[in-house]
Structures are given as structure tokens and as C-alpha cells.
mmCIF file of C-alpha atoms in Angstrom:
data_model
loop_
_atom_site.group_PDB
_atom_site.id
_atom_site.type_symbol
_atom_site.label_atom_id
_atom_site.label_comp_id
_atom_site.label_asym_id
_atom_site.label_seq_id
_atom_site.Cartn_x
_atom_site.Cartn_y
_atom_site.Cartn_z
ATOM 1 C CA UNK N 1 8.673 8.095 3.072
ATOM 2 C CA UNK N 2 12.583 7.886 2.597
ATOM 3 C CA UNK N 3 13.626 8.174 -1.171
ATOM 4 C CA UNK N 4 13.345 4.887 -3.320
ATOM 5 C CA UNK N 5 16.109 3.745 -5.772
ATOM 6 C CA UNK N 6 15.253 4.166 -9.399
ATOM 7 C CA UNK N 7 15.902 0.550 -9.454
ATOM 8 C CA UNK N 8 13.435 -0.230 -6.949
ATOM 9 C CA UNK N 9 10.549 2.179 -8.513
ATOM 10 C CA UNK N 10 11.495 0.181 -12.005
ATOM 11 C CA UNK N 11 10.965 -3.258 -10.106
ATOM 12 C CA UNK N 12 7.224 -1.903 -9.095
ATOM 13 C CA UNK N 13 6.899 -0.612 -12.883
ATOM 14 C CA UNK N 14 7.868 -4.215 -14.225
ATOM 15 C CA UNK N 15 5.216 -5.883 -12.074
ATOM 16 C CA UNK N 16 2.647 -3.437 -12.830
ATOM 17 C CA UNK N 17 3.256 -3.362 -16.594
ATOM 18 C CA UNK N 18 2.425 -6.868 -17.296
ATOM 19 C CA UNK N 19 -1.189 -7.526 -18.647
ATOM 20 C CA UNK N 20 -1.758 -9.541 -15.349
ATOM 21 C CA UNK N 21 -0.368 -8.434 -12.322
ATOM 22 C CA UNK N 22 1.572 -11.472 -10.464
ATOM 23 C CA UNK N 23 0.324 -11.141 -7.036
ATOM 24 C CA UNK N 24 2.687 -12.978 -4.945
ATOM 25 C CA UNK N 25 5.514 -10.779 -6.654
ATOM 26 C CA UNK N 26 3.542 -7.817 -6.026
ATOM 27 C CA UNK N 27 3.152 -8.481 -2.469
ATOM 28 C CA UNK N 28 6.600 -9.328 -1.880
ATOM 29 C CA UNK N 29 7.771 -5.938 -3.453
ATOM 30 C CA UNK N 30 4.904 -3.766 -1.360
ATOM 31 C CA UNK N 31 5.826 -5.415 1.956
ATOM 32 C CA UNK N 32 9.381 -3.775 2.029
ATOM 33 C CA UNK N 33 7.211 -0.108 1.096
ATOM 34 C CA UNK N 34 5.812 1.057 -1.737
ATOM 35 C CA UNK N 35 7.206 4.292 -3.601
ATOM 36 C CA UNK N 36 4.895 7.120 -3.690
ATOM 37 C CA UNK N 37 6.432 8.313 -7.088
ATOM 38 C CA UNK N 38 4.221 8.027 -10.117
ATOM 39 C CA UNK N 39 0.969 6.891 -7.962
ATOM 40 C CA UNK N 40 2.409 3.701 -7.291
ATOM 41 C CA UNK N 41 1.362 3.160 -3.652
ATOM 42 C CA UNK N 42 -2.375 4.163 -4.706
ATOM 43 C CA UNK N 43 -2.425 1.796 -7.564
ATOM 44 C CA UNK N 44 -0.738 -0.789 -5.234
ATOM 45 C CA UNK N 45 -3.185 -0.934 -2.278
ATOM 46 C CA UNK N 46 -6.196 -0.746 -4.899
ATOM 47 C CA UNK N 47 -4.665 -4.096 -6.069
ATOM 48 C CA UNK N 48 -3.779 -5.268 -2.762
ATOM 49 C CA UNK N 49 -7.461 -4.356 -1.117
ATOM 50 C CA UNK N 50 -9.054 -6.477 -4.053
ATOM 51 C CA UNK N 51 -10.554 -3.225 -5.710
ATOM 52 C CA UNK N 52 -8.797 -3.647 -9.242
ATOM 53 C CA UNK N 53 -8.415 -7.235 -10.260
ATOM 54 C CA UNK N 54 -5.329 -8.443 -11.574
ATOM 55 C CA UNK N 55 -6.215 -8.484 -15.402
ATOM 56 C CA UNK N 56 -5.271 -4.749 -16.255
ATOM 57 C CA UNK N 57 -7.811 -5.153 -19.444
ATOM 58 C CA UNK N 58 -10.545 -5.167 -16.906
ATOM 59 C CA UNK N 59 -9.642 -1.883 -15.097
ATOM 60 C CA UNK N 60 -11.270 0.610 -16.805
ATOM 61 C CA UNK N 61 -14.872 -1.012 -17.347
ATOM 62 C CA UNK N 62 -14.603 -1.967 -13.476
ATOM 63 C CA UNK N 63 -13.787 1.664 -12.518
ATOM 64 C CA UNK N 64 -16.500 3.345 -14.461
ATOM 65 C CA UNK N 65 -18.943 0.975 -12.924
ATOM 66 C CA UNK N 66 -17.771 1.284 -9.515
ATOM 67 C CA UNK N 67 -17.662 5.071 -9.625
ATOM 68 C CA UNK N 68 -21.175 5.225 -11.182
ATOM 69 C CA UNK N 69 -22.442 3.387 -8.342
ATOM 70 C CA UNK N 70 -21.143 5.398 -5.906
ATOM 71 C CA UNK N 71 -22.787 8.348 -7.509
ATOM 72 C CA UNK N 72 -25.739 6.410 -7.238
ATOM 73 C CA UNK N 73 -25.571 6.137 -3.447
ATOM 74 C CA UNK N 74 -24.630 10.047 -3.248
ATOM 75 C CA UNK N 75 -28.209 10.566 -5.016
ATOM 76 C CA UNK N 76 -30.205 8.038 -3.156
ATOM 77 C CA UNK N 77 -28.824 8.553 0.406
ATOM 78 C CA UNK N 78 -27.798 12.368 0.400
ATOM 79 C CA UNK N 79 -29.643 14.062 -2.112
ATOM 80 C CA UNK N 80 -32.901 12.734 -2.067
ATOM 81 C CA UNK N 81 -33.539 12.856 1.636
ATOM 82 C CA UNK N 82 -32.069 16.280 1.207
ATOM 83 C CA UNK N 83 -34.552 17.224 -1.648
ATOM 84 C CA UNK N 84 -37.663 15.843 0.391
ATOM 85 C CA UNK N 85 -36.531 17.822 3.570
ATOM 86 C CA UNK N 86 -36.068 21.166 1.626
ATOM 87 C CA UNK N 87 -39.621 20.515 -0.188
ATOM 88 C CA UNK N 88 -41.246 20.270 3.351
ATOM 89 C CA UNK N 89 -41.206 24.038 3.644
ATOM 90 C CA UNK N 90 -42.714 24.888 0.370
ATOM 91 C CA UNK N 91 -45.227 21.995 -0.561
ATOM 92 C CA UNK N 92 -46.338 19.463 1.556
ATOM 93 C CA UNK N 93 -47.666 17.269 -0.664
ATOM 94 C CA UNK N 94 -45.184 14.394 -0.272
ATOM 95 C CA UNK N 95 -46.217 14.310 3.521
ATOM 96 C CA UNK N 96 -49.194 11.906 3.662
ATOM 97 C CA UNK N 97 -50.752 11.340 7.252
ATOM 98 C CA UNK N 98 -48.643 8.047 7.307
ATOM 99 C CA UNK N 99 -45.855 9.939 6.895
ATOM 100 C CA UNK N 100 -45.104 13.133 9.053
ATOM 101 C CA UNK N 101 -42.110 13.716 11.179
ATOM 102 C CA UNK N 102 -44.057 12.626 14.434
ATOM 103 C CA UNK N 103 -45.073 9.412 12.879
ATOM 104 C CA UNK N 104 -44.154 6.658 15.668
ATOM 105 C CA UNK N 105 -43.999 3.896 12.841
ATOM 106 C CA UNK N 106 -40.514 2.608 12.626
ATOM 107 C CA UNK N 107 -40.527 2.255 8.759
ATOM 108 C CA UNK N 108 -41.364 6.116 8.559
ATOM 109 C CA UNK N 109 -39.112 7.755 6.349
ATOM 110 C CA UNK N 110 -39.122 10.482 8.866
ATOM 111 C CA UNK N 111 -37.818 7.949 11.390
ATOM 112 C CA UNK N 112 -34.914 6.890 9.480
ATOM 113 C CA UNK N 113 -34.006 10.346 8.778
ATOM 114 C CA UNK N 114 -34.108 11.259 12.779
ATOM 115 C CA UNK N 115 -31.932 7.857 12.990
ATOM 116 C CA UNK N 116 -29.296 8.727 10.469
ATOM 117 C CA UNK N 117 -28.992 12.241 11.851
ATOM 118 C CA UNK N 118 -27.966 10.737 15.079
ATOM 119 C CA UNK N 119 -25.171 8.641 13.258
ATOM 120 C CA UNK N 120 -24.443 11.679 11.181
ATOM 121 C CA UNK N 121 -23.692 13.609 14.260
ATOM 122 C CA UNK N 122 -21.404 11.185 15.811
ATOM 123 C CA UNK N 123 -19.368 10.786 12.529
ATOM 124 C CA UNK N 124 -19.218 14.693 12.061
ATOM 125 C CA UNK N 125 -17.756 15.041 15.358
ATOM 126 C CA UNK N 126 -15.105 12.568 14.793
ATOM 127 C CA UNK N 127 -14.308 13.528 11.431
ATOM 128 C CA UNK N 128 -13.511 16.909 12.317
ATOM 129 C CA UNK N 129 -10.692 15.803 14.560
ATOM 130 C CA UNK N 130 -8.899 13.794 12.038
ATOM 131 C CA UNK N 131 -5.036 14.162 12.233
ATOM 132 C CA UNK N 132 -5.492 17.458 13.744
ATOM 133 C CA UNK N 133 -1.406 17.969 13.494
ATOM 134 C CA UNK N 134 -1.914 18.201 9.579
ATOM 135 C CA UNK N 135 -3.512 21.030 7.582
ATOM 136 C CA UNK N 136 -4.562 18.664 4.658
ATOM 137 C CA UNK N 137 -8.161 17.247 5.992
ATOM 138 C CA UNK N 138 -9.215 20.943 7.016
ATOM 139 C CA UNK N 139 -7.949 22.219 3.191
ATOM 140 C CA UNK N 140 -10.282 22.471 0.330
ATOM 141 C CA UNK N 141 -10.424 19.495 -2.273
ATOM 142 C CA UNK N 142 -9.486 19.964 -5.663
ATOM 143 C CA UNK N 143 -12.469 18.161 -6.847
ATOM 144 C CA UNK N 144 -15.598 19.118 -4.686
ATOM 145 C CA UNK N 145 -18.452 16.768 -5.392
ATOM 146 C CA UNK N 146 -20.538 18.948 -8.186
ATOM 147 C CA UNK N 147 -23.541 16.889 -7.423
ATOM 148 C CA UNK N 148 -23.639 18.063 -4.120
ATOM 149 C CA UNK N 149 -22.276 21.446 -4.174
ATOM 150 C CA UNK N 150 -23.672 23.229 -6.997
ATOM 151 C CA UNK N 151 -24.918 26.467 -5.809
ATOM 152 C CA UNK N 152 -28.312 26.043 -7.545
ATOM 153 C CA UNK N 153 -29.054 23.282 -5.380
ATOM 154 C CA UNK N 154 -31.857 24.012 -2.798
ATOM 155 C CA UNK N 155 -31.547 20.747 -1.130
ATOM 156 C CA UNK N 156 -30.377 20.014 2.267
ATOM 157 C CA UNK N 157 -26.820 18.569 2.286
ATOM 158 C CA UNK N 158 -24.999 16.795 5.345
ATOM 159 C CA UNK N 159 -23.333 20.174 6.124
ATOM 160 C CA UNK N 160 -26.645 21.983 6.483
ATOM 161 C CA UNK N 161 -28.176 18.637 8.064
ATOM 162 C CA UNK N 162 -25.626 18.911 10.966
ATOM 163 C CA UNK N 163 -25.922 22.489 11.365
ATOM 164 C CA UNK N 164 -29.612 22.272 11.684
ATOM 165 C CA UNK N 165 -29.863 19.090 13.636
ATOM 166 C CA UNK N 166 -30.837 19.952 17.331
ATOM 167 C CA UNK N 167 -30.406 16.620 18.409
ATOM 168 C CA UNK N 168 -27.952 16.931 21.783
ATOM 169 C CA UNK N 169 -24.790 14.998 21.083
ATOM 170 C CA UNK N 170 -25.411 13.096 24.122
ATOM 171 C CA UNK N 171 -27.770 10.983 22.431
ATOM 172 C CA UNK N 172 -24.801 9.903 20.185
ATOM 173 C CA UNK N 173 -22.408 9.026 23.010
ATOM 174 C CA UNK N 174 -23.680 5.442 23.379
ATOM 175 C CA UNK N 175 -20.752 3.492 21.852
ATOM 176 C CA UNK N 176 -18.234 0.742 22.398
ATOM 177 C CA UNK N 177 -16.703 1.100 25.833
ATOM 178 C CA UNK N 178 -13.335 0.223 24.716
ATOM 179 C CA UNK N 179 -13.345 2.837 22.020
ATOM 180 C CA UNK N 180 -14.801 5.836 23.315
ATOM 181 C CA UNK N 181 -11.536 7.139 23.837
ATOM 182 C CA UNK N 182 -9.411 6.133 20.816
ATOM 183 C CA UNK N 183 -7.472 8.905 20.572
ATOM 184 C CA UNK N 184 -3.856 8.919 22.005
ATOM 185 C CA UNK N 185 -1.729 11.644 23.558
ATOM 186 C CA UNK N 186 0.352 11.884 20.349
ATOM 187 C CA UNK N 187 -2.570 12.946 18.200
ATOM 188 C CA UNK N 188 -4.408 15.911 20.345
ATOM 189 C CA UNK N 189 -3.637 19.388 20.022
ATOM 190 C CA UNK N 190 -4.180 22.290 22.170
ATOM 191 C CA UNK N 191 -6.594 24.228 19.957
ATOM 192 C CA UNK N 192 -10.278 23.911 19.877
ATOM 193 C CA UNK N 193 -10.705 20.986 17.290
ATOM 194 C CA UNK N 194 -14.557 21.955 16.970
ATOM 195 C CA UNK N 195 -14.155 25.489 16.065
ATOM 196 C CA UNK N 196 -12.810 24.977 12.487
ATOM 197 C CA UNK N 197 -14.180 27.604 9.891
ATOM 198 C CA UNK N 198 -16.582 26.249 7.550
ATOM 199 C CA UNK N 199 -15.287 26.518 3.847
ATOM 200 C CA UNK N 200 -17.145 29.207 1.656
ATOM 201 C CA UNK N 201 -20.247 27.537 -0.607
ATOM 202 C CA UNK N 202 -18.987 25.927 -3.610
ATOM 203 C CA UNK N 203 -15.878 24.500 -1.490
ATOM 204 C CA UNK N 204 -15.622 21.353 0.730
ATOM 205 C CA UNK N 205 -12.919 20.244 2.863
ATOM 206 C CA UNK N 206 -11.439 17.002 2.693
ATOM 207 C CA UNK N 207 -12.775 16.055 6.331
ATOM 208 C CA UNK N 208 -16.221 16.525 4.782
ATOM 209 C CA UNK N 209 -15.687 14.018 1.877
ATOM 210 C CA UNK N 210 -14.509 11.215 4.724
ATOM 211 C CA UNK N 211 -17.714 12.415 6.435
ATOM 212 C CA UNK N 212 -19.640 11.297 3.516
ATOM 213 C CA UNK N 213 -18.039 8.181 2.903
ATOM 214 C CA UNK N 214 -18.485 7.072 6.358
ATOM 215 C CA UNK N 215 -22.279 8.168 6.138
ATOM 216 C CA UNK N 216 -22.719 5.945 2.939
ATOM 217 C CA UNK N 217 -21.021 3.154 4.459
ATOM 218 C CA UNK N 218 -23.326 3.292 7.811
ATOM 219 C CA UNK N 219 -26.497 3.388 5.563
ATOM 220 C CA UNK N 220 -25.516 0.478 3.540
ATOM 221 C CA UNK N 221 -24.135 -1.771 6.303
ATOM 222 C CA UNK N 222 -26.811 -1.013 9.196
ATOM 223 C CA UNK N 223 -25.636 -4.311 11.212
ATOM 224 C CA UNK N 224 -22.603 -2.478 12.167
ATOM 225 C CA UNK N 225 -23.535 1.145 11.273
ATOM 226 C CA UNK N 226 -20.732 3.650 12.397
ATOM 227 C CA UNK N 227 -18.428 2.755 15.274
ATOM 228 C CA UNK N 228 -15.993 5.399 16.421
ATOM 229 C CA UNK N 229 -12.424 4.676 15.296
ATOM 230 C CA UNK N 230 -13.488 3.765 11.673
ATOM 231 C CA UNK N 231 -12.577 7.508 10.698
ATOM 232 C CA UNK N 232 -9.130 6.409 11.663
ATOM 233 C CA UNK N 233 -9.499 3.547 8.884
ATOM 234 C CA UNK N 234 -10.973 5.888 6.084
ATOM 235 C CA UNK N 235 -8.536 8.838 6.751
ATOM 236 C CA UNK N 236 -5.019 7.373 5.650
ATOM 237 C CA UNK N 237 -6.945 5.544 2.509
ATOM 238 C CA UNK N 238 -8.406 8.846 1.626
ATOM 239 C CA UNK N 239 -5.403 10.946 2.318
ATOM 240 C CA UNK N 240 -3.076 8.453 0.156
ATOM 241 C CA UNK N 241 -5.827 8.393 -2.824
ATOM 242 C CA UNK N 242 -6.477 12.074 -2.482
ATOM 243 C CA UNK N 243 -2.965 13.260 -2.982
ATOM 244 C CA UNK N 244 -2.215 10.970 -5.799
ATOM 245 C CA UNK N 245 -0.010 12.475 -8.231
ATOM 246 C CA UNK N 246 -1.708 11.317 -11.391
ATOM 247 C CA UNK N 247 -4.816 13.695 -11.692
ATOM 248 C CA UNK N 248 -7.298 11.295 -13.258
ATOM 249 C CA UNK N 249 -7.061 8.995 -10.242
ATOM 250 C CA UNK N 250 -6.858 11.743 -7.913
ATOM 251 C CA UNK N 251 -10.362 13.093 -9.024
ATOM 252 C CA UNK N 252 -11.977 9.906 -8.098
ATOM 253 C CA UNK N 253 -10.289 9.567 -4.718
ATOM 254 C CA UNK N 254 -13.841 9.645 -2.543
ATOM 255 C CA UNK N 255 -15.305 6.555 -4.721
ATOM 256 C CA UNK N 256 -12.225 4.780 -4.707
ATOM 257 C CA UNK N 257 -11.577 5.276 -0.935
ATOM 258 C CA UNK N 258 -15.219 4.192 -0.663
ATOM 259 C CA UNK N 259 -14.786 0.971 -2.293
ATOM 260 C CA UNK N 260 -11.366 -0.203 -0.601
ATOM 261 C CA UNK N 261 -12.513 0.898 2.534
ATOM 262 C CA UNK N 262 -15.388 -1.265 2.395
ATOM 263 C CA UNK N 263 -13.177 -4.215 1.465
ATOM 264 C CA UNK N 264 -10.722 -3.660 4.133
ATOM 265 C CA UNK N 265 -13.518 -3.478 6.454
ATOM 266 C CA UNK N 266 -14.788 -6.748 5.337
ATOM 267 C CA UNK N 267 -11.756 -8.149 6.670
ATOM 268 C CA UNK N 268 -11.490 -6.340 9.918
ATOM 269 C CA UNK N 269 -15.280 -5.239 10.956
ATOM 270 C CA UNK N 270 -15.620 -8.125 13.475
ATOM 271 C CA UNK N 271 -13.316 -6.057 15.480
ATOM 272 C CA UNK N 272 -15.731 -3.225 15.715
ATOM 273 C CA UNK N 273 -18.886 -5.662 16.532
ATOM 274 C CA UNK N 274 -18.965 -6.065 20.183
ATOM 275 C CA UNK N 275 -21.025 -9.043 20.121
ATOM 276 C CA UNK N 276 -18.380 -11.001 18.363
ATOM 277 C CA UNK N 277 -15.542 -9.897 20.918
ATOM 278 C CA UNK N 278 -15.076 -13.269 22.446
ATOM 279 C CA UNK N 279 -15.365 -15.286 19.190
ATOM 280 C CA UNK N 280 -12.486 -16.626 17.383
ATOM 281 C CA UNK N 281 -12.778 -13.882 14.885
ATOM 282 C CA UNK N 282 -13.360 -11.242 17.665
ATOM 283 C CA UNK N 283 -10.990 -8.824 18.963
ATOM 284 C CA UNK N 284 -10.591 -10.418 22.448
ATOM 285 C CA UNK N 285 -9.196 -13.557 20.412
ATOM 286 C CA UNK N 286 -6.631 -11.262 18.668
ATOM 287 C CA UNK N 287 -5.424 -9.425 21.743
ATOM 288 C CA UNK N 288 -4.659 -12.739 23.598
ATOM 289 C CA UNK N 289 -2.829 -13.827 20.425
ATOM 290 C CA UNK N 290 -0.463 -10.805 20.838
ATOM 291 C CA UNK N 291 0.347 -12.060 24.252
ATOM 292 C CA UNK N 292 0.725 -15.880 23.337
ATOM 293 C CA UNK N 293 2.859 -14.867 20.887
ATOM 294 C CA UNK N 294 5.014 -12.694 23.080
ATOM 295 C CA UNK N 295 5.380 -15.702 25.605
ATOM 296 C CA UNK N 296 7.025 -17.461 22.437
ATOM 297 C CA UNK N 297 9.251 -14.766 21.740
ATOM 298 C CA UNK N 298 10.114 -13.394 24.958
ATOM 299 C CA UNK N 299 8.954 -15.317 28.041
ATOM 300 C CA UNK N 300 10.424 -12.843 30.507
ATOM 301 C CA UNK N 301 8.694 -9.794 29.480
ATOM 302 C CA UNK N 302 5.241 -11.608 29.113
ATOM 303 C CA UNK N 303 5.928 -12.553 32.881
ATOM 304 C CA UNK N 304 6.609 -9.198 33.784
ATOM 305 C CA UNK N 305 3.375 -7.633 32.196
ATOM 306 C CA UNK N 306 1.283 -10.385 33.506
ATOM 307 C CA UNK N 307 2.654 -10.179 36.997
ATOM 308 C CA UNK N 308 1.677 -6.275 36.940
ATOM 309 C CA UNK N 309 -1.883 -7.446 35.334
ATOM 310 C CA UNK N 310 -1.242 -5.305 32.229
ATOM 311 C CA UNK N 311 -3.843 -6.783 30.038
ATOM 312 C CA UNK N 312 -3.804 -6.752 26.482
ATOM 313 C CA UNK N 313 -6.938 -4.908 26.166
ATOM 314 C CA UNK N 314 -5.344 -1.558 28.072
ATOM 315 C CA UNK N 315 -3.316 -0.750 24.824
ATOM 316 C CA UNK N 316 -3.539 -3.735 22.146
ATOM 317 C CA UNK N 317 -7.418 -2.958 21.524
ATOM 318 C CA UNK N 318 -6.548 0.210 20.036
ATOM 319 C CA UNK N 319 -3.390 -1.079 18.112
ATOM 320 C CA UNK N 320 -5.395 -3.702 16.655
ATOM 321 C CA UNK N 321 -8.547 -2.539 16.169
ATOM 322 C CA UNK N 322 -7.302 0.875 14.387
ATOM 323 C CA UNK N 323 -4.238 -1.002 12.630
ATOM 324 C CA UNK N 324 -1.861 1.254 14.371
ATOM 325 C CA UNK N 325 -3.171 4.195 12.934
ATOM 326 C CA UNK N 326 -3.346 5.930 16.275
ATOM 327 C CA UNK N 327 0.086 5.236 17.741
ATOM 328 C CA UNK N 328 2.065 7.054 14.676
ATOM 329 C CA UNK N 329 2.122 10.212 12.438
ATOM 330 C CA UNK N 330 0.353 9.760 9.215
ATOM 331 C CA UNK N 331 3.383 8.798 6.883
ATOM 332 C CA UNK N 332 4.582 6.387 9.327
ATOM 333 C CA UNK N 333 0.908 4.856 9.381
ATOM 334 C CA UNK N 334 1.070 4.739 5.617
ATOM 335 C CA UNK N 335 4.468 2.763 5.542
ATOM 336 C CA UNK N 336 3.180 0.103 8.297
ATOM 337 C CA UNK N 337 0.134 -0.124 6.222
ATOM 338 C CA UNK N 338 2.178 -1.373 3.239
ATOM 339 C CA UNK N 339 3.252 -4.092 4.883
ATOM 340 C CA UNK N 340 -0.067 -5.225 6.739
ATOM 341 C CA UNK N 341 -1.924 -4.966 3.292
ATOM 342 C CA UNK N 342 0.888 -7.026 1.524
ATOM 343 C CA UNK N 343 0.508 -9.670 3.921
ATOM 344 C CA UNK N 344 -0.990 -12.340 2.343
ATOM 345 C CA UNK N 345 -2.027 -14.165 5.796
ATOM 346 C CA UNK N 346 -3.992 -10.615 6.090
ATOM 347 C CA UNK N 347 -3.373 -9.332 9.523
ATOM 348 C CA UNK N 348 -1.168 -12.031 11.071
ATOM 349 C CA UNK N 349 1.602 -9.811 10.607
ATOM 350 C CA UNK N 350 -0.137 -6.942 12.631
ATOM 351 C CA UNK N 351 0.388 -9.310 15.664
ATOM 352 C CA UNK N 352 4.125 -9.462 15.119
ATOM 353 C CA UNK N 353 4.209 -5.749 14.818
ATOM 354 C CA UNK N 354 2.629 -5.427 18.023
ATOM 355 C CA UNK N 355 4.894 -7.821 19.666
ATOM 356 C CA UNK N 356 7.815 -6.072 18.053
ATOM 357 C CA UNK N 357 6.763 -2.775 19.695
ATOM 358 C CA UNK N 358 6.684 -4.570 22.961
ATOM 359 C CA UNK N 359 10.331 -6.219 22.692
ATOM 360 C CA UNK N 360 11.684 -2.826 21.469
ATOM 361 C CA UNK N 361 10.835 -1.365 24.661
ATOM 362 C CA UNK N 362 11.334 -4.362 26.873
ATOM 363 C CA UNK N 363 14.312 -3.098 28.908
ATOM 364 C CA UNK N 364 11.948 -0.022 30.120
ATOM 365 C CA UNK N 365 9.136 -2.168 30.385
ATOM 366 C CA UNK N 366 10.961 -4.721 32.816
ATOM 367 C CA UNK N 367 12.300 -2.166 34.959
ATOM 368 C CA UNK N 368 9.127 0.236 35.195
ATOM 369 C CA UNK N 369 6.132 -0.104 37.404
ATOM 370 C CA UNK N 370 2.360 -0.467 36.501
ATOM 371 C CA UNK N 371 1.836 3.513 35.935
ATOM 372 C CA UNK N 372 4.995 3.952 34.129
ATOM 373 C CA UNK N 373 4.584 0.943 32.185
ATOM 374 C CA UNK N 374 1.045 1.611 30.875
ATOM 375 C CA UNK N 375 2.110 5.328 30.302
ATOM 376 C CA UNK N 376 4.739 3.703 27.495
ATOM 377 C CA UNK N 377 2.277 1.289 25.992
ATOM 378 C CA UNK N 378 -0.658 4.086 25.945
ATOM 379 C CA UNK N 379 1.512 6.698 24.074
ATOM 380 C CA UNK N 380 4.380 4.513 22.507
ATOM 381 C CA UNK N 381 7.906 6.169 22.778
ATOM 382 C CA UNK N 382 9.602 4.776 19.502
ATOM 383 C CA UNK N 383 8.508 6.598 16.366
ATOM 384 C CA UNK N 384 11.124 4.937 14.200
ATOM 385 C CA UNK N 385 8.551 2.534 11.986
ATOM 386 C CA UNK N 386 11.351 1.067 9.843
ATOM 387 C CA UNK N 387 12.904 -0.426 13.252
ATOM 388 C CA UNK N 388 9.338 -1.785 14.320
ATOM 389 C CA UNK N 389 8.889 -3.202 10.981
ATOM 390 C CA UNK N 390 12.432 -4.769 10.570
ATOM 391 C CA UNK N 391 11.852 -6.241 14.317
ATOM 392 C CA UNK N 392 8.711 -7.706 13.314
ATOM 393 C CA UNK N 393 9.971 -9.530 10.339
ATOM 394 C CA UNK N 394 12.799 -10.921 12.339
ATOM 395 C CA UNK N 395 10.234 -12.220 14.763
ATOM 396 C CA UNK N 396 8.302 -13.629 11.464
ATOM 397 C CA UNK N 397 11.401 -15.239 10.015
ATOM 398 C CA UNK N 398 12.368 -16.846 13.502
ATOM 399 C CA UNK N 399 9.105 -19.247 13.443
#
């Protein structure tokens, strides 16, 4: 992000220094971009995503409670199944006739274990590819999860589970038709992404932390579980919290990311649920809203796209579902999210950002044919997000 003037940083410190944070004031400040300095962005995001309450006196007890709860999730969903699996080789007392690996009963613990493995394999495949143009996610974290990485542990970790699972990944590839190819040309690199070296025992890479967050989310939310693309929503959140300059916050990046991701998903999860696609809260409605807004703002461009039969689902599906996280480089995605999280109508501003992206390339779109225009929309050519946000703000003010 561009450097912030000391005065602007002081404005943030003043609002955040009050015993009760004035949300309207904070939103206004955050909308124009949040400084990274002093962990301001991490703190503001936690407030904007309803993780931290506005009364500062409640922060420390709430954080302790949530972080303890997250440790509990780790124990119940990763450590205990891992212990049960590890014990099998040694003693078989825990395996009764009712609960052995071949038991067809859907309530069997084993059945759940194998089902979870399918989800885990899909998550594993996706998180290893997070932001391949950046080394960050492959690097070891400063705060590996001691509960899991203690060398004394004999139990099966997620890492071992993935290594030992013989399930063919084909069984996992059943997915939303629209999201199967969520990566954009910008984000792919020529190196083979699946061949990352595994870090030595006692270390874990940042992508492994993201994997755990998504696995636990999937276990706690069976109605939606894991859908490809969620990794692109966790990535920027986790990166922001795990690079917090304040080490007391940074140490708890995993738990804090989990709860902020859960809160964010509560607002956007309808985009990921296929059965809701055509309802008023579903993704089809939002994609059509992008076009109806464009029609209001630039009817000539709207008619051109209609005439070429360029449907919003060809590009806006990914833009909206993944909050533009695939269209720009990570620092730019984070800057866009400052404005999106600060939007009190929540993601209405995202529709205007999408419109701004269209109007900023209107000349090329008006001249181009279907193939050329599809290429422009699927690999968006403008990288200056400040220009895009400025245009979106103009569209908002011209209402």
C-alpha cells in the first residue's frame, strides 16, 4: 500500500483509542484505505468483521474465550480422530463390531473419517496453490501449532492424513460447475505447484495453517462444508493477521482468522450454496444486479455486452464470489477489502467496483469482438486499484 501520512495514522489511533469505538467514524476512515502501521489494519478488520466488540474493555476476555474455543476445536476435530487412528495399529480395544472401517452405517465414526478425508484432499489441493507468485504461504510460520507439532505426538496429523489417504482425487472433483476453474491467468505460474517440499517435523508452512482453518470450518458447517474458492477468501485474511507487526496478535493469527472467516462467510456464504443461486440472496441475483447497475450508469456499454451475449456469469461469478481476490495481486486485494469491509451496506459497494471495472475498459470493450472481450474480462487488464476504487466511489456518489 502507498505510504500513509502521519496525520492519517493519528486519525485512526484517535478513533481506536476511545473506550467505545465510534463505528461510523471508523468505517469512514477505513473506506479510504487502512494503514498497515502498528497493526492498524488487523485491528480494524477484526472490528469491521464483528469479531471484536466496540467496547474495548471486553476485548481481552472475548479474545481469550474465542482462542480457547479454537484450541478445543483442534483437539476434537484433528487430534482425537488422529489418536483413534494411531491407536488402531497398537490396540484394537476401541474398535467394536459396530465401529470398524468397513461398517456401512452412516453414523459410524469411520464413515465420518473417510468422508472427512475427501474434503481434506480437496482443501489440500487448493491451499497448496494459494498465491503461487508469493513465497509467504510456503514459508514456515513463526508460531507452529504446538498442540499438533509436538515431536512426542504419535497421532495422525492432517499432514500425515493427506500422505496416507489413498483416495483418488477424482472422488473429490465433484464441485460447483461455476467454480471449478476459479484461478485466473494472473495467478498461475509455470512451476509445478504440487511439488512443494514438505517442511521438516516441528515446522509448518502457512498454507498448512490455512488448511486447518478450512478443515475445521467444513466440519462445523456441514450444510456448506468446503467449496472450492473458500481458500481464496481465507488467504488474504490469514496473510493480514499473520504479518501483524504486533507479535501478541500475530501469535493468534490462526484462531482470529478462523472466527473472522466464519463471520465473513456468514455474510457471503449464499454465493457458495448452489441451491440458492436463483434466490434473492443467491449469486445469480447479484450478477444480474451488476448488469442492471451498469445499464443505469452506461447504457451504451450495457447494450454492447448484451448484443455480444456476454453474460455476467462468464466473469462476474468469480469477481463477486471471491470478492475480487483472484483478479489482483494480494496487496491490492487487501486494499479493496478495506473498502468492502467498511461498507455499511456490506457488499453493495462490490457491485459498484465491478461496474467501475467495466466502465474503465469501456473503449476496449466497445471496439472488441466476443473473444477479445471475454479475454479482457477473464484476465482484467488494469492493475491500479486506486483508480478502480475512485471510479466506484464516483458511481456511488452519482446515485
